[in-house]
Amino acid sequence: MSKLPATGRPRGFWPELTEFFEGFPSWSHLRSPFGANIIRLEDEMKDGNYELRAELPGIDPEKEVDVTVRDGVLTIKSERTAKKESNGRSEFSYGSFVRSVTLPPGADEDAITARYDKGILTVTVPVQEEAPQSGEKQIPVQAEK
């Protein structure tokens, strides 16, 4: 069984939905059928931390970003409103943006930090080292005499 890139979690029988669309052009400018735009992400394990970077340009992070965690799932929500009406063309996305990711095993939900710099939200999650899993283990059976 292979592992997911950044999380180190074993890959299950069914791939994550995003894996079906690898190699396709980015569709982040399209609205999802649920009424929210998708936030583009990068993630990696770095120095014992799970680091997630979200592309959120042109927002006020103190007023327009909400980062929450519940039961091992980190959710980022944001809202970008149009400043004024224009007669010209706009390819900017406005409205609500949302993205949820499953945190890796051993994530310390009480020590998560988030910072915003130049349009990128970086969320850092400390991850505790877990005991290595050795796979299948044979248990000897003793017979009663």
mmCIF file of N, CA and C in Angstrom, residues 40 42 52-59 61 115-123:
data_model
loop_
_atom_site.group_PDB
_atom_site.id
_atom_site.type_symbol
_atom_site.label_atom_id
_atom_site.label_comp_id
_atom_site.label_asym_id
_atom_site.label_seq_id
_atom_site.Cartn_x
_atom_site.Cartn_y
_atom_site.Cartn_z
ATOM 1 N N ARG A 40 -6.657 27.004 -3.766
ATOM 2 C CA ARG A 40 -5.526 26.187 -4.202
ATOM 3 C C ARG A 40 -4.520 26.055 -3.063
ATOM 4 N N GLU A 42 -0.811 24.000 -1.308
ATOM 5 C CA GLU A 42 0.419 23.218 -1.334
ATOM 6 C C GLU A 42 0.599 22.695 0.085
ATOM 7 N N LEU A 52 0.897 23.705 5.482
ATOM 8 C CA LEU A 52 -0.100 23.880 4.432
ATOM 9 C C LEU A 52 -0.078 25.338 3.999
ATOM 10 N N ARG A 53 0.044 25.576 2.690
ATOM 11 C CA ARG A 53 0.023 26.930 2.151
ATOM 12 C C ARG A 53 -1.191 27.074 1.248
ATOM 13 N N ALA A 54 -1.981 28.112 1.498
ATOM 14 C CA ALA A 54 -3.205 28.363 0.734
ATOM 15 C C ALA A 54 -3.073 29.692 0.012
ATOM 16 N N GLU A 55 -3.435 29.681 -1.272
ATOM 17 C CA GLU A 55 -3.368 30.883 -2.094
ATOM 18 C C GLU A 55 -4.642 31.701 -1.882
ATOM 19 N N LEU A 56 -4.503 32.857 -1.214
ATOM 20 C CA LEU A 56 -5.641 33.735 -0.908
ATOM 21 C C LEU A 56 -5.254 35.197 -1.132
ATOM 22 N N PRO A 57 -4.994 35.598 -2.359
ATOM 23 C CA PRO A 57 -4.571 36.979 -2.599
ATOM 24 C C PRO A 57 -5.719 37.977 -2.476
ATOM 25 N N GLY A 58 -5.369 39.198 -2.111
ATOM 26 C CA GLY A 58 -6.331 40.289 -2.129
ATOM 27 C C GLY A 58 -7.377 40.271 -1.042
ATOM 28 N N ILE A 59 -7.055 39.706 0.118
ATOM 29 C CA ILE A 59 -8.020 39.679 1.220
ATOM 30 C C ILE A 59 -7.403 40.291 2.474
ATOM 31 N N PRO A 61 -6.671 39.326 6.012
ATOM 32 C CA PRO A 61 -6.665 38.072 6.762
ATOM 33 C C PRO A 61 -7.336 38.153 8.134
ATOM 34 N N ARG A 115 -0.326 32.088 9.597
ATOM 35 C CA ARG A 115 0.169 33.435 9.300
ATOM 36 C C ARG A 115 -0.116 33.732 7.829
ATOM 37 N N TYR A 116 -0.276 35.013 7.533
ATOM 38 C CA TYR A 116 -0.618 35.452 6.182
ATOM 39 C C TYR A 116 0.442 36.432 5.723
ATOM 40 N N ASP A 117 1.010 36.183 4.533
ATOM 41 C CA ASP A 117 2.037 37.069 4.005
ATOM 42 C C ASP A 117 1.959 37.069 2.481
ATOM 43 N N LYS A 118 1.790 38.245 1.890
ATOM 44 C CA LYS A 118 1.801 38.434 0.441
ATOM 45 C C LYS A 118 0.856 37.485 -0.303
ATOM 46 N N GLY A 119 -0.353 37.338 0.219
ATOM 47 C CA GLY A 119 -1.366 36.548 -0.471
ATOM 48 C C GLY A 119 -1.337 35.060 -0.179
ATOM 49 N N ILE A 120 -0.438 34.605 0.686
ATOM 50 C CA ILE A 120 -0.333 33.195 1.018
ATOM 51 C C ILE A 120 -0.599 33.002 2.508
ATOM 52 N N LEU A 121 -1.570 32.147 2.818
ATOM 53 C CA LEU A 121 -1.850 31.756 4.196
ATOM 54 C C LEU A 121 -1.054 30.488 4.466
ATOM 55 N N THR A 122 -0.217 30.506 5.498
ATOM 56 C CA THR A 122 0.575 29.327 5.873
ATOM 57 C C THR A 122 0.088 28.835 7.217
ATOM 58 N N VAL A 123 -0.361 27.584 7.249
ATOM 59 C CA VAL A 123 -0.830 26.952 8.477
ATOM 60 C C VAL A 123 0.188 25.874 8.839
#
